[in-house]
CSV table of C-alpha atoms in Angstrom, one decimal:
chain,number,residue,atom,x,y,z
A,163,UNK,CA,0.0,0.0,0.0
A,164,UNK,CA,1.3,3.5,-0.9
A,165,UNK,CA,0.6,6.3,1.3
A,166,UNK,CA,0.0,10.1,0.4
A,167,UNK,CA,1.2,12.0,3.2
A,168,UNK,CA,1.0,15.7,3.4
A,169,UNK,CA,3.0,18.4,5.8
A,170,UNK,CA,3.8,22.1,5.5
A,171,UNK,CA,7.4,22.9,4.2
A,172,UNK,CA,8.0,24.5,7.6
A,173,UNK,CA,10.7,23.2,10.0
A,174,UNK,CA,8.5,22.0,12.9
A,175,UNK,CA,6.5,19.6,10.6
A,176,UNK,CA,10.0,19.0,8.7
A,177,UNK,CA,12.0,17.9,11.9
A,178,UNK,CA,8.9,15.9,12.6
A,179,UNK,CA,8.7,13.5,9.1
A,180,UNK,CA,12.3,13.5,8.7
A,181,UNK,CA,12.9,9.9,10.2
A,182,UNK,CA,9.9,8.8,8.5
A,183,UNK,CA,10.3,9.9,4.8
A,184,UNK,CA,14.4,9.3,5.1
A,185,UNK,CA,13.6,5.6,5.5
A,186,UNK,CA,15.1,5.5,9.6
A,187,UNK,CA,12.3,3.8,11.1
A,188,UNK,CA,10.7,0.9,9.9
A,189,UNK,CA,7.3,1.0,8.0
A,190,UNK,CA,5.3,-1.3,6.0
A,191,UNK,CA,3.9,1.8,3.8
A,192,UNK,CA,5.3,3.1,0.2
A,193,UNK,CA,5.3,6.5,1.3
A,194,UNK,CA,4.5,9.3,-1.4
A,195,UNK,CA,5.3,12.9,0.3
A,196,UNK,CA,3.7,15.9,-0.8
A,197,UNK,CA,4.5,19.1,0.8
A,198,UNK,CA,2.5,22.4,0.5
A,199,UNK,CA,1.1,25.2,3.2
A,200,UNK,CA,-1.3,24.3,5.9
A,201,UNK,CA,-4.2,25.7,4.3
A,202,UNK,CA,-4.1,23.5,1.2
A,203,UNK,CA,-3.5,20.8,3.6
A,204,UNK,CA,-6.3,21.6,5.2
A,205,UNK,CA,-8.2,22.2,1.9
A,206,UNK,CA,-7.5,18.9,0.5
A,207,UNK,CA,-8.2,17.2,4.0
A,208,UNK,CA,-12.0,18.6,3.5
A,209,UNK,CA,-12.0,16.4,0.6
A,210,UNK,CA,-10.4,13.4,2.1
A,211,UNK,CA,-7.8,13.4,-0.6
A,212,UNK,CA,-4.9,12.7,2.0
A,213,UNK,CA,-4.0,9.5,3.8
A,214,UNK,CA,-1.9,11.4,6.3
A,215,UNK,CA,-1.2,14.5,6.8
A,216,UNK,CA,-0.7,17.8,9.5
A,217,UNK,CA,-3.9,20.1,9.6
A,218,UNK,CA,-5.2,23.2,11.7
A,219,UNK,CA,-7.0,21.5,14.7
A,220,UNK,CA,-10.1,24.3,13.2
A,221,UNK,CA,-10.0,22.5,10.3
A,222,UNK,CA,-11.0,19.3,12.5
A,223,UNK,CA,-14.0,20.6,12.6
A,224,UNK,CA,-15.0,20.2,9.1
A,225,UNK,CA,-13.1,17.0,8.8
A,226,UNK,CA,-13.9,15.1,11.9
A,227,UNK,CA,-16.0,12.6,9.3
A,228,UNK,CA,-13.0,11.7,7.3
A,229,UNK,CA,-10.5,11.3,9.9
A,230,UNK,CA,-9.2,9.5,13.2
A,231,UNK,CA,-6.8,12.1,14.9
A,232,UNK,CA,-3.8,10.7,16.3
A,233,UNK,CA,-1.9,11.7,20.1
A,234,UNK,CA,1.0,12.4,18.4
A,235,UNK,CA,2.3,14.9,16.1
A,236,UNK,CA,0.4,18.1,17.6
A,237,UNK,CA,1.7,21.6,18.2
A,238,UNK,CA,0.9,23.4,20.6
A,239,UNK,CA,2.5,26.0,22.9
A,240,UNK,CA,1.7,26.4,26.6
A,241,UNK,CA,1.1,30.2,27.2
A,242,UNK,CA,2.5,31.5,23.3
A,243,UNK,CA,0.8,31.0,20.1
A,244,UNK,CA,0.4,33.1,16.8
A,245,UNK,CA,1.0,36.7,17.3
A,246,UNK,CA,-1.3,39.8,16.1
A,247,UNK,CA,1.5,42.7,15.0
A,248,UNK,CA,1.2,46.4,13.8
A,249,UNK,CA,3.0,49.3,13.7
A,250,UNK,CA,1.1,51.3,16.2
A,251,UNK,CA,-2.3,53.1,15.4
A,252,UNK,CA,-6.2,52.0,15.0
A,253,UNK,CA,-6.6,48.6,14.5
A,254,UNK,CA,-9.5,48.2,11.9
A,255,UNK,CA,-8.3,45.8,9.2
A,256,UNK,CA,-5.8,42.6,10.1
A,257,UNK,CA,-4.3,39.9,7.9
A,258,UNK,CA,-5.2,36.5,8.8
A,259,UNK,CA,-3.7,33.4,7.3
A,260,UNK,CA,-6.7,31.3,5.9
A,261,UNK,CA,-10.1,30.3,6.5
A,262,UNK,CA,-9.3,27.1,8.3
A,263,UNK,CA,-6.0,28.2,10.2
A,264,UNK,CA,-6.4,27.6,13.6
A,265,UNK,CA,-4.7,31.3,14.5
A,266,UNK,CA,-7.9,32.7,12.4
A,267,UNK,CA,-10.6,31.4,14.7
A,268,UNK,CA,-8.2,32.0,17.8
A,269,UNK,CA,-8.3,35.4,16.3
A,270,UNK,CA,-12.1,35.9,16.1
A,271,UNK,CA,-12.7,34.5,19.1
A,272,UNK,CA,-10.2,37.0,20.5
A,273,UNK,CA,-11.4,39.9,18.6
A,274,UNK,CA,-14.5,39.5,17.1
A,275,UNK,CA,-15.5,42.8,16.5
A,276,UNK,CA,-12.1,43.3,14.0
A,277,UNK,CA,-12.6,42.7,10.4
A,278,UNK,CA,-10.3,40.4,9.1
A,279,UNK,CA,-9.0,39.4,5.4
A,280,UNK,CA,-7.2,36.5,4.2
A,281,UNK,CA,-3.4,36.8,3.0
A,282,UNK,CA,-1.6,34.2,2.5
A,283,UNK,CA,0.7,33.5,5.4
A,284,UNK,CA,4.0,34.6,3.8
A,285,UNK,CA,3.0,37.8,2.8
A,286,UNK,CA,1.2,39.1,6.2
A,287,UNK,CA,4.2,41.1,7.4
A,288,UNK,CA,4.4,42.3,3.8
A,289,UNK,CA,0.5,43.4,4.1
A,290,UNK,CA,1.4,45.2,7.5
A,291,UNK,CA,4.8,46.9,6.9
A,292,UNK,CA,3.0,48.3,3.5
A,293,UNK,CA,0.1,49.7,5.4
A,294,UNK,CA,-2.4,47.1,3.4
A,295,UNK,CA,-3.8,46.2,6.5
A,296,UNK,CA,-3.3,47.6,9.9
A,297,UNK,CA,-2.0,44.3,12.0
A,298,UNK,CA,-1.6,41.0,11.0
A,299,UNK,CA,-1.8,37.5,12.4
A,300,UNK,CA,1.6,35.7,12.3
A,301,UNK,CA,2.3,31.7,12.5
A,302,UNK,CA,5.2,29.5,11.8
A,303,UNK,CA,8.5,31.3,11.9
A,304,UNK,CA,7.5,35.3,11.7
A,305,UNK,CA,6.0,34.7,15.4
A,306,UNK,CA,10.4,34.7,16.0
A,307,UNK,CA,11.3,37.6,13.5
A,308,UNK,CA,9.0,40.2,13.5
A,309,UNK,CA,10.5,42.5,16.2
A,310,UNK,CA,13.3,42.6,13.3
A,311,UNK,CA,11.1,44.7,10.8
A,312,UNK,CA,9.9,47.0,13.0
A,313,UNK,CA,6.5,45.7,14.1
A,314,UNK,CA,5.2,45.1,17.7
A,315,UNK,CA,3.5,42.9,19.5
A,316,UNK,CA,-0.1,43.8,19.8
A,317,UNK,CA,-1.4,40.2,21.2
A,318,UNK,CA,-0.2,36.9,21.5
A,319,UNK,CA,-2.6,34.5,20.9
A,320,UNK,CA,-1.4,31.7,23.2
A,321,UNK,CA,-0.7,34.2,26.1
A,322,UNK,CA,-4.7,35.3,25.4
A,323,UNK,CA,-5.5,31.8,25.4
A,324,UNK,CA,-3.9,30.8,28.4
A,325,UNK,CA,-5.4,33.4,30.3
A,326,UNK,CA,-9.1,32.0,29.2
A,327,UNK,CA,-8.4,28.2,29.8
A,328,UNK,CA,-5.4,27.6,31.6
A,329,UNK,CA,-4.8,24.9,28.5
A,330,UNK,CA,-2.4,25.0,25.7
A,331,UNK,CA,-2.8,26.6,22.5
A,332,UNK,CA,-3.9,23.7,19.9
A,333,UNK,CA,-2.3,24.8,16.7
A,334,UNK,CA,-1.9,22.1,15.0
A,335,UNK,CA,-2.7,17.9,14.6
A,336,UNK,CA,-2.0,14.7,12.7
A,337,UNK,CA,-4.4,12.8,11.5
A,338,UNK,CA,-5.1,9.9,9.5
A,339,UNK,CA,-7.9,8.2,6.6
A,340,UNK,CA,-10.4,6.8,8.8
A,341,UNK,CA,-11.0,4.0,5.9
A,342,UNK,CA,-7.7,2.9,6.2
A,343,UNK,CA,-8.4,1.1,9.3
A,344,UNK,CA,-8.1,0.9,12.9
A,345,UNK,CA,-5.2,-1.5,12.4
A,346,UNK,CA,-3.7,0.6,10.0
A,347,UNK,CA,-3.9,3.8,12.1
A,348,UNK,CA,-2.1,2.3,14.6
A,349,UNK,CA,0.8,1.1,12.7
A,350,UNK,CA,1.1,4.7,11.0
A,351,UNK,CA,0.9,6.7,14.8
A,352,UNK,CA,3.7,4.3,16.0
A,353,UNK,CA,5.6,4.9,12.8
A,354,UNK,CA,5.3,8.8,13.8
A,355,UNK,CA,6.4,8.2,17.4
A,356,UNK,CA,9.1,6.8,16.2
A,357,UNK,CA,10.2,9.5,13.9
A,358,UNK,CA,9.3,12.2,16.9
A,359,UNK,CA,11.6,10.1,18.8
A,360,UNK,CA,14.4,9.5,16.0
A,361,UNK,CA,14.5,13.3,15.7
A,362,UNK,CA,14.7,14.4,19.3
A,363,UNK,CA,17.8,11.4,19.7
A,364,UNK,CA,19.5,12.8,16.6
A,365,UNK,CA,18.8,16.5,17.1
A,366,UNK,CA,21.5,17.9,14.7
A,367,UNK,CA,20.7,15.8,11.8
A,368,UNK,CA,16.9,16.4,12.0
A,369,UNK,CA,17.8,20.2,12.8
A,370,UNK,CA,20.4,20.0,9.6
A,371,UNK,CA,17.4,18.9,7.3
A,372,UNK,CA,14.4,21.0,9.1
A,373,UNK,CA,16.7,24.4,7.8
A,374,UNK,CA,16.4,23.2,3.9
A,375,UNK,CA,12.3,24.7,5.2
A,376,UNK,CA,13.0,27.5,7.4
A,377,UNK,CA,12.9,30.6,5.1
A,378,UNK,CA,16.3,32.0,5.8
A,379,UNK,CA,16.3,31.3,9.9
A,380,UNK,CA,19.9,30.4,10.5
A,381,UNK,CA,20.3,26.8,12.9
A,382,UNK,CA,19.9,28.6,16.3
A,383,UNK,CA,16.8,30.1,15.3
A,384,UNK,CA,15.8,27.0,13.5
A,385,UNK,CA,16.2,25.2,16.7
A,386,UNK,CA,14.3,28.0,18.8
A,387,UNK,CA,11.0,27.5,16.4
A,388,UNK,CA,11.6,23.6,16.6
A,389,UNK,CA,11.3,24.0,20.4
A,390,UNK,CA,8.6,25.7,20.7
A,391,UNK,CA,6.3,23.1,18.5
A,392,UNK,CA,8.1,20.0,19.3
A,393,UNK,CA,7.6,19.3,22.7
A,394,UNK,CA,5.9,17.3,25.2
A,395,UNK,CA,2.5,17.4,23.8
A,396,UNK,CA,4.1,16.4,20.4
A,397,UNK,CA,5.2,13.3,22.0
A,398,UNK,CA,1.2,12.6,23.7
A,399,UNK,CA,-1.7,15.6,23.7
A,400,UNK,CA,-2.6,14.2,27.2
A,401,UNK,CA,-5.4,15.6,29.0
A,402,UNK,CA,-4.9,19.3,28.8
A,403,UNK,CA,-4.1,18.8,25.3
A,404,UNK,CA,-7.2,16.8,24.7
A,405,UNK,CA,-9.3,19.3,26.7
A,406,UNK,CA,-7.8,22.1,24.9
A,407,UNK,CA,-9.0,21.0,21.2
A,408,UNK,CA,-12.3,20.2,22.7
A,409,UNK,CA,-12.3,23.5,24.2
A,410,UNK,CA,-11.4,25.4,21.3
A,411,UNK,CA,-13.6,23.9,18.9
A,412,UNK,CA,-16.6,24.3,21.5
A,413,UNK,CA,-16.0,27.6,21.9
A,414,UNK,CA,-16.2,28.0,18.0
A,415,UNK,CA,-19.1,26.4,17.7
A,416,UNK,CA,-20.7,28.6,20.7
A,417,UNK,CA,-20.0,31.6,19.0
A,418,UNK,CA,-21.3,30.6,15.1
A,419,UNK,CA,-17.6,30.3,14.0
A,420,UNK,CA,-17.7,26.2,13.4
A,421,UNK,CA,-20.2,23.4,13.1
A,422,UNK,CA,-20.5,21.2,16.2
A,423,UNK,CA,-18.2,18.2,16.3
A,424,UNK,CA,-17.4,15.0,17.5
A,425,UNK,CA,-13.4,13.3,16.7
A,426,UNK,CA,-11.9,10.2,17.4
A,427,UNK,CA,-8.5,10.4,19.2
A,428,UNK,CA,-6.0,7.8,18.5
């Protein structure tokens, strides 16, 4: 059986796979990668086109029916999470990076009176140093670089979050097919746990391939963004990670942002 596994092209997810699609721990899967931004992972998750792959944990929402979601694999950050910058002034218009991203509901549920519009994650900073928009919702590595062009910090997501729930900020999740199997799932979340592990073992090799998808972050940084997604509740969710996906994803729904819905943890 081949597999079509998606990730984002960012170094988190990269440091994550890299045991798994270099061929360092054992799988009884032809693995076919494909690699692409979290939104048209999440897209083509809505469509079931993927056997594995990395989504928004708002995108679980919509995709719930297709999907088992497995304990491993997540990112979250306890008490830091995507970050709204500006340069200072009325905040009326703000850059958010997709329908489905998980920082865009955090955002709305944050500040729902703020009218958002989607840019494509690489080009928010753009959008707010030009004066398109007035702030802008950062995730992967600009949430470490911003301070360097000048913007502020005019809300961290995960601190906001924190203060709320007293749970972690649920970014992101693995999941897998729900057709392929119970069996099948299992064998495919080992196989993940294994690369987790593989990578956190061999930390310079996994860091040495994550940089070929950091956008110009040089290793310390590279290792600094690593950190703050790979951790702990990349290894297992656990309770407060559990509790935090449910919360977020209730809270949605309570305010009209996401249909109701129940998941299946693995």
């Amino acid at each position: 059986m081949e597999l079509l596994i998606g990730h984002s092209p960012d170094p988190d997810d990269a440091y994550m796979f890299y045991a798994l699609t270099a061929g360092k721990v054992n799988f009884p899967f032809k693995i076919k990668e494909f690699l692409v931004d979290i939104e048209t992972l999440n897209k083509l998750a809505l469509h079931g086109r993927l056997d594995v792959t990395a989504i928004s944990t708002h995108a679980l929402a919509y995709v719930a029916d297709k999907y088992y979601v497995l304990r491993v694999g997540a990112s979250m950050g306890l008490k830091y999470g995507p970050v709204v910058v500006g340069k200072g002034g009325k905040i009326e218009l703000v850059a958010v990076p997709g329908t489905y991203a998980t920082a865009t509901l955090l955002f709305k549920l944050a500040m729902p009176n703020v009218k958002t519009v989607e840019v494509p994650f690489d080009r928010i900073m753009d959008a707010v140093i030009s004066g398109a928009v007035d702030a802008g919702v950062l995730i992967h590595e600009g949430q470490i670089t911003y301070e360097r062009y000048g913007l502020r910090n005019i809300m961290d997501l995960g601190e906001w979050w924190y203060e709320q729930t007293r749970l972690p900020t649920p970014l992101g999740l693995d999941v897998v097919k729900s057709s392929l199997g119970m069996s099948n799932v299992k064998l495919i979340k080992d196989a993940l746990l294994e690369s987790l592990k593989y990578a956190i073992q061999h930390r310079e090799e996994a860091l040495e391939y994550a940089m070929r998808f950091s956008r110009g972050l040089n290793m310390s940084d590279t290792g600094r963004f690593v950190d703050m997604y790979v951790n702990n509740y990349t290894i297992d969710i656990g309770n407060d990670g559990e509790k935090a996906i449910r919360a977020l994803l209730q809270w949605g729904h309570e305010r009209g942002l996401t249909p109701e819905v129940n998941f299946i943890l693995v």
